[in-house]
Coordinates of C-alpha atoms and ligand atoms in Angstrom, one line a residue:
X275 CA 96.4 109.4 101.7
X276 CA 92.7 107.6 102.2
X277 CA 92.6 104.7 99.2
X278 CA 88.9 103.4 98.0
X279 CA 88.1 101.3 100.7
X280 CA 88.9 104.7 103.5
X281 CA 92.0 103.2 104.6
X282 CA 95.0 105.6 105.6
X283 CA 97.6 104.6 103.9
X284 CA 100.6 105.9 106.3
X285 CA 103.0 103.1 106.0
X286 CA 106.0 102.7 103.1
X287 CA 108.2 99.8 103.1
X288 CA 111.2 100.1 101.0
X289 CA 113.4 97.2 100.0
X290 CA 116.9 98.4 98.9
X291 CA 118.2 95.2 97.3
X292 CA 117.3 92.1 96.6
X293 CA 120.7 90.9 97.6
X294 CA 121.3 89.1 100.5
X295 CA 124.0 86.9 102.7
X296 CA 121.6 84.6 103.5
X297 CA 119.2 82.5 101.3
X298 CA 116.1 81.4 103.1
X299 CA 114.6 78.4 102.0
X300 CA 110.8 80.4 102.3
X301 CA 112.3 83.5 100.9
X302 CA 114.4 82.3 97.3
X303 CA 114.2 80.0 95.1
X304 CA 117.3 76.9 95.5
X305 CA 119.4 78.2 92.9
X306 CA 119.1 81.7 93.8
X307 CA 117.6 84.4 91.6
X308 CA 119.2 86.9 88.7
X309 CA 121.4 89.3 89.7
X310 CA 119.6 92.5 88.5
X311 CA 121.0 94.8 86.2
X312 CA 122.7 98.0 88.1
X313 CA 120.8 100.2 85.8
X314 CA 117.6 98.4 86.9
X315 CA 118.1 99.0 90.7
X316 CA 116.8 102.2 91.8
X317 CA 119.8 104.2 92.7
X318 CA 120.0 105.6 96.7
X319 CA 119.5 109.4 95.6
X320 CA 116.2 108.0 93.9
X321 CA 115.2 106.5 97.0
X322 CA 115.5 109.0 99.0
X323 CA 113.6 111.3 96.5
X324 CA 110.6 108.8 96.4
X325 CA 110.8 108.6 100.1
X326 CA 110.2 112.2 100.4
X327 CA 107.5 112.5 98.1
X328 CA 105.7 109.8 100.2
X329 CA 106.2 111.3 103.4
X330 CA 104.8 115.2 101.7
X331 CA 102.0 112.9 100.7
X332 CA 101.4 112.3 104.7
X333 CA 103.5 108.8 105.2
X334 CA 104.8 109.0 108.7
X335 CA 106.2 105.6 109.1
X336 CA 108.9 104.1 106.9
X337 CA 110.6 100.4 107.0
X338 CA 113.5 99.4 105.6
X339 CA 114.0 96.3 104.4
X340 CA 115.2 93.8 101.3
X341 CA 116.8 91.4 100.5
X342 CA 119.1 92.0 103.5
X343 CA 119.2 95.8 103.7
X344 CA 122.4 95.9 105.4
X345 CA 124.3 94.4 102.5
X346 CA 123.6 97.5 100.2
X347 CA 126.3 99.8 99.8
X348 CA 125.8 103.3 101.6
X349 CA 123.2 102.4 103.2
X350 CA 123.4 104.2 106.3
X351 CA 124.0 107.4 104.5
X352 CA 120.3 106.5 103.5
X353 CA 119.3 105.8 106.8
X354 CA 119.8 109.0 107.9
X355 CA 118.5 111.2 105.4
X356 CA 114.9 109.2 105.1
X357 CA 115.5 109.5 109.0
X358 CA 115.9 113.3 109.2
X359 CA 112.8 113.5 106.8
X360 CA 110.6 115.6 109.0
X361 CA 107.1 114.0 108.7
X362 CA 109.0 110.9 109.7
X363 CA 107.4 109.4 113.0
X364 CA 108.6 105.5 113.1
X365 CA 111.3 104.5 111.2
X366 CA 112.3 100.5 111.4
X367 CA 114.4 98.2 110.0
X368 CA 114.0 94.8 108.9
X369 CA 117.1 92.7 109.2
X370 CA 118.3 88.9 109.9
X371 CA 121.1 90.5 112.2
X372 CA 124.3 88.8 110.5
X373 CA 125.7 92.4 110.3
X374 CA 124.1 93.7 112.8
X375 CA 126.9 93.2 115.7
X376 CA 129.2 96.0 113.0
X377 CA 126.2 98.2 112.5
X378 CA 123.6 98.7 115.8
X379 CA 125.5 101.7 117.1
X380 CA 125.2 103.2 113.6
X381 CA 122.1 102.5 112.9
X382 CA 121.1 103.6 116.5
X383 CA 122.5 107.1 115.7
X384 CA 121.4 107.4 112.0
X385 CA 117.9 107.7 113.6
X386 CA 116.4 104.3 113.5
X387 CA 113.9 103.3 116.0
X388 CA 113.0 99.6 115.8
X389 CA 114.4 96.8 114.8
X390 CA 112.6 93.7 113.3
X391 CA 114.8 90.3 113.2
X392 CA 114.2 87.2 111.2
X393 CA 114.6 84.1 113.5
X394 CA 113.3 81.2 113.2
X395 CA 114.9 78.7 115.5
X396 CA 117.8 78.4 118.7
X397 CA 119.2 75.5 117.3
X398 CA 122.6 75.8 115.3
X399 CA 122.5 73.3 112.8
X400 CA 118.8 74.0 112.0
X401 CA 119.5 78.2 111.5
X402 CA 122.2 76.7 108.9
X403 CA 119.7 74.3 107.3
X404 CA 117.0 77.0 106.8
X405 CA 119.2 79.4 106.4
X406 CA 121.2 77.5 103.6
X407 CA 125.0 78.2 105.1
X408 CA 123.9 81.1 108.2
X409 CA 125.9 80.7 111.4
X410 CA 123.1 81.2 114.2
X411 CA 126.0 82.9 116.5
X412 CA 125.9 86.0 114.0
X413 CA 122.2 86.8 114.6
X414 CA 122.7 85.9 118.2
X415 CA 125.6 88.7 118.5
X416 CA 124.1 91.3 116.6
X417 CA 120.6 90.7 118.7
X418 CA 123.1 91.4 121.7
X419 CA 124.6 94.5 120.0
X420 CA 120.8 95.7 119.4
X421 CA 119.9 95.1 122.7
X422 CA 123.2 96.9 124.0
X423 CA 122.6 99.8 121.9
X424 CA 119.2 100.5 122.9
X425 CA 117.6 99.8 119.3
X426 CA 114.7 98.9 121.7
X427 CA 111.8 96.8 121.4
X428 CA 113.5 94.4 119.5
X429 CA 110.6 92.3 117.5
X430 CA 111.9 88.5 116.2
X431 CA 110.0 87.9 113.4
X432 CA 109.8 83.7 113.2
X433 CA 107.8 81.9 110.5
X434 CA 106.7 79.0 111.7
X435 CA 107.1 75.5 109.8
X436 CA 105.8 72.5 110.3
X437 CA 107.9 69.5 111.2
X438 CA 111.3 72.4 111.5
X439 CA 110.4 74.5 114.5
X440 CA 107.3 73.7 115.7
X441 CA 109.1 71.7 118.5
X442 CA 110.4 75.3 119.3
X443 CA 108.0 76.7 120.3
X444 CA 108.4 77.2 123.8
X445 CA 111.7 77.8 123.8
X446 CA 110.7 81.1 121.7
X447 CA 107.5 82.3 123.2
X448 CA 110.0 82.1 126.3
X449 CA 112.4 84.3 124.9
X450 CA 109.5 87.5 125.7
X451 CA 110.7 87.1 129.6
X452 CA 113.8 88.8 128.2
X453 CA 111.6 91.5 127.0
X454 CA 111.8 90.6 123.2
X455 CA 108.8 90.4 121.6
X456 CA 108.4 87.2 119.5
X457 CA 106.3 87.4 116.3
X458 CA 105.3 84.0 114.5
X459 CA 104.3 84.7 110.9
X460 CA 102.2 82.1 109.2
X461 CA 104.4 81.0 106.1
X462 CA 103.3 82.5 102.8
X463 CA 103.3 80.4 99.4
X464 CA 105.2 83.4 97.2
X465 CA 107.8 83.0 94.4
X466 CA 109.2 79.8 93.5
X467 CA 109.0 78.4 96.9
X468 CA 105.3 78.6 96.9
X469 CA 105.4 74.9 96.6
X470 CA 107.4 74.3 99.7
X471 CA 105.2 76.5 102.1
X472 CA 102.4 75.0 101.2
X473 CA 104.0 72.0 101.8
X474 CA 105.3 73.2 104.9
X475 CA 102.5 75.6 106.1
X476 CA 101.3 75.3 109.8
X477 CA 98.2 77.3 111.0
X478 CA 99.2 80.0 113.9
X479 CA 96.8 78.3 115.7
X480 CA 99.2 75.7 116.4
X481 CA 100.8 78.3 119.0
X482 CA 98.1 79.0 121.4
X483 CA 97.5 75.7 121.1
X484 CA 100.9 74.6 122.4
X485 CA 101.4 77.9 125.3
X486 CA 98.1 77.6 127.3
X487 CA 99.0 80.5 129.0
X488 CA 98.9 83.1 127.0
X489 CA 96.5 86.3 127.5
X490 CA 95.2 87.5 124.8
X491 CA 96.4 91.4 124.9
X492 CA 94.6 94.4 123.7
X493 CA 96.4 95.9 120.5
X494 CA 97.5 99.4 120.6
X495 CA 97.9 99.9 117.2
X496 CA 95.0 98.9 114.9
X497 CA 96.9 98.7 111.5
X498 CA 98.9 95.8 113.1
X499 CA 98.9 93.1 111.5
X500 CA 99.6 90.9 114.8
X501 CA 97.3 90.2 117.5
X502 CA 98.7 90.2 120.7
X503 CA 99.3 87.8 123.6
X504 CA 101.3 87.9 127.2
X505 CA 102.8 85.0 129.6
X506 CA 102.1 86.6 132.4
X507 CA 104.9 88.4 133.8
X508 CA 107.0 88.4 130.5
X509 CA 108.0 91.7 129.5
X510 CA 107.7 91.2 126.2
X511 CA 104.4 90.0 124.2
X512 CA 104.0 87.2 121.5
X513 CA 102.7 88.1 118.3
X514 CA 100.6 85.9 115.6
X515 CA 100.7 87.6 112.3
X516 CA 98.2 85.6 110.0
X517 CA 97.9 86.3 107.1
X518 CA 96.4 82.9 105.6
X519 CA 94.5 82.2 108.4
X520 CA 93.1 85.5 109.1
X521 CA 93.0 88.1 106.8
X522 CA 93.9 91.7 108.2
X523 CA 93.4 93.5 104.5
X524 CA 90.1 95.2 105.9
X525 CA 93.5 97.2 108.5
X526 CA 95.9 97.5 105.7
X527 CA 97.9 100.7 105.8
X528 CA 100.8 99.9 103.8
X529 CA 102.5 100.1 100.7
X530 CA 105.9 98.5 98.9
X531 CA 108.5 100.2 97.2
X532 CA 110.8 96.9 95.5
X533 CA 114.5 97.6 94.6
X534 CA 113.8 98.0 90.7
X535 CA 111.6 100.8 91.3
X536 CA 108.3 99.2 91.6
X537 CA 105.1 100.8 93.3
X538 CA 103.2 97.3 95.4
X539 CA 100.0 98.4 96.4
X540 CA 99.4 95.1 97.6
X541 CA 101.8 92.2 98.9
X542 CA 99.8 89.7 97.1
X543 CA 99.1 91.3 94.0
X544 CA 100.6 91.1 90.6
X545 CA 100.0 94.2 90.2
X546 CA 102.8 96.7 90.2
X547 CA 103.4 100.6 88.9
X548 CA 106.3 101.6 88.0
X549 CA 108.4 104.7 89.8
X550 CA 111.7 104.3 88.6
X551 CA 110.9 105.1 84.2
X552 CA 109.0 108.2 85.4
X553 CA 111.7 109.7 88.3
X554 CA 114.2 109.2 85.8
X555 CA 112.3 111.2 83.4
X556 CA 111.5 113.9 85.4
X557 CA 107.9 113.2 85.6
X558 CA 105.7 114.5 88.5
X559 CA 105.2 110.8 90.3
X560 CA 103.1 112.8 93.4
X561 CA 100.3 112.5 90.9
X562 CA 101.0 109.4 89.7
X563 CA 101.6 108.1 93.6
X564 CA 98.0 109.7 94.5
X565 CA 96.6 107.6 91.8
X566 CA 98.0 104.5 92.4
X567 CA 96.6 104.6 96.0
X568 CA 93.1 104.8 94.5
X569 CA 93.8 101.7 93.2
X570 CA 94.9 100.1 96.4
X571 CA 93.3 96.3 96.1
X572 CA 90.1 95.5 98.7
X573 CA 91.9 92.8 99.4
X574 CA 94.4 89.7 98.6
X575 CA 92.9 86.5 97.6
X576 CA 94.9 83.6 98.9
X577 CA 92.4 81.4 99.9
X578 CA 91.8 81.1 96.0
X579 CA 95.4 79.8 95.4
X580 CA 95.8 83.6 94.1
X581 CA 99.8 83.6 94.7
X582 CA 102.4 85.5 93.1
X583 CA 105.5 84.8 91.1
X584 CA 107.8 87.5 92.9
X585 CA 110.4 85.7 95.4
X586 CA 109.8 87.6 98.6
X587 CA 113.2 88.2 98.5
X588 CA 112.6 90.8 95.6
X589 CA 109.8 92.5 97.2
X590 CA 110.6 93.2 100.9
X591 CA 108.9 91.2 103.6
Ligands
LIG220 N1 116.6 90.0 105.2 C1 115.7 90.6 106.1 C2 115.2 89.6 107.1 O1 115.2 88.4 106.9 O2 114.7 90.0 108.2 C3 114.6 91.4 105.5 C4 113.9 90.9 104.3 S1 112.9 89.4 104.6 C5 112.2 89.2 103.0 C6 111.6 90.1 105.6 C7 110.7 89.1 106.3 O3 110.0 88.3 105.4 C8 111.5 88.1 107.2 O4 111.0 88.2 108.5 C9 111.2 86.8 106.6 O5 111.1 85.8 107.5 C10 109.8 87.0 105.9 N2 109.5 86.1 104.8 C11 110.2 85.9 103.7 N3 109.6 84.9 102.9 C12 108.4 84.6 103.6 C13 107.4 83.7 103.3 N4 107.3 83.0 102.2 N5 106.4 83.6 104.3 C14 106.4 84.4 105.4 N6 107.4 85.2 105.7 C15 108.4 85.3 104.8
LIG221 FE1 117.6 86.9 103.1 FE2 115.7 87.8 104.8 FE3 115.1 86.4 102.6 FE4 116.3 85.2 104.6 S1 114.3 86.1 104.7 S2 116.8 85.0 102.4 S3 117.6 86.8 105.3 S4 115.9 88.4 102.6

């Protein structure tokens, strides 16, 4: 599918639930959000049967993500049928690895390629802090388990905040001699915590800054939205994914499905269609799906204070 602006758009993220075991101090609001309705939550079997529509519609590479994916019931039954989806090229996960040390091998076999994990710091007491209750030892174990299993490159996705683990820097960019790579996103203002990133919010910058050594890399994929460093010798690479700082809209090849059924054409837009009302009636959504592309925003505008009300948790990072 080619939207307005001739972008490909080739890439579906689909959160299953906006559940999760952890509660991220970026991600939901303090006292947690509403528990959705069950009737609200698109149903597995609906997944799936958007899923395939996408990937007729020429979508090749498919995310899973939440909420924490892992905590939704059946979910590897899922897995493997959007995994044996032929059209299907790359298919990820997104995960913050608390279950991961039960469900690599699975997950390995189901099909999945890649694994992205949320990390944002080595130190115990601070993982429980930003983590409100996590024990870093269970994303530790299941990066392990990952690693064991082959679910190969493994990507740590760390947003970076200022005064928590910007002293950590090192000590992460180092974990990429291990051949991880090590991706710091630039904390978004989204949700209710909007307040508290901006408060909070530290350029990526700040990273090449701090690790002189680091060679800039070329990309090999364009639609990225990382750009890509090396210390040399590390296996893995570092990745700065800014999305305040640098806009990468102009590269945008994705789309968002949320848990309630909801069409994102755009992370940072309001704006969402609905794909649950119509599936459940019946309706034809290819056409509607085709359309909706066509409307795919130019491009988000944060640097107007344009932020939305949805907790990242209920869209699917
Ligand atoms: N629970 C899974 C996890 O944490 O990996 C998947 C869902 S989580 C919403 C996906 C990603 O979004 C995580 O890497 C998380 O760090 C990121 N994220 C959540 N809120 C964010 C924010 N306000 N700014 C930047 N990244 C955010
Ligand atoms: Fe849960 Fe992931 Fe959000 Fe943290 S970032 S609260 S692990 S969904």
């Amino acid at each position: 599918m080619i939207d307005s602006y001739n972008r490909r758009i080739n890439y579906l993220r689909i959160s299953v639930t906006d559940l999760c075991n952890l509660r991220c101090r970026y991600c939901m609001p303090n006292k947690g959000i509403d528990k959705m309705s069950h009737s609200d939550v698109l149903t597995l079997e609906e997944i799936e049967t958007i899923a395939k529509v996408f990937v007729e519609l020429g979508v090749d590479k498919i995310r899973i993500t939440g909420g924490e994916p892992l905590v939704r019931r059946g979910i590897l039954g899922l897995i493997e049928n959007i995994g044996n989806l032929e059209g299907v090229k790359d298919f990820a996960i997104t995960t913050n690895a608390i279950m991961l040390k039960k469900y690599a091998k699975q997950l390995k076999d189901a099909g999945v390629n890649r694994v992205n994990i949320s990390l944002d710091t080595l130190d115990e007491k601070k993982y429980e802090y930003i983590t409100r209750g996590g024990q870093l030892k269970d994303t530790l174990d299941g990066i392990k388990e990952a690693q064991e299993v082959g679910l190969t490159p493994i990507k740590l996705n760390t947003v970076l905040i200022r005064g928590f683990n910007d002293d950590e820097i090192d000590d992460l960019v180092n974990l990429t001699n291990d051949g991880i790579d090590v991706r710091f996103i630039e904390l978004m203002p989204i949700g209710e915590a909007r307040n508290w990133a901006i408060h909070n919010f530290i350029s990526n910058e700040y990273v090449l800054e701090k690790v002189e050594n680091l060679e800039e890399i070329k990309r090999d994929d364009i639609n990225s939205p990382a750009n890509y460093y090396k210390l040399s010798g590390a296996k893995g690479k570092v990745g700065l994914i800014n999305p305040i700082s640098c806009k990468f809209c102009s590269n945008c090849n994705r789309v968002r499905l949320t848990s309630d059924g909801k069409l994102k054409l755009c992370l940072h837009s309001e704006e969402e269609i609905d794909l649950k009302t119509p599936i459940r009636n019946g309706e034809d959504i290819k056409t509607l799906i085709i359309d909706a592309i066509s409307k795919k925003p130019k491009e988000h505008h944060l640097e107007n204070g344009e932020y939305i009300t949805r907790n990242m948790i209920a869209i699917g990072g």
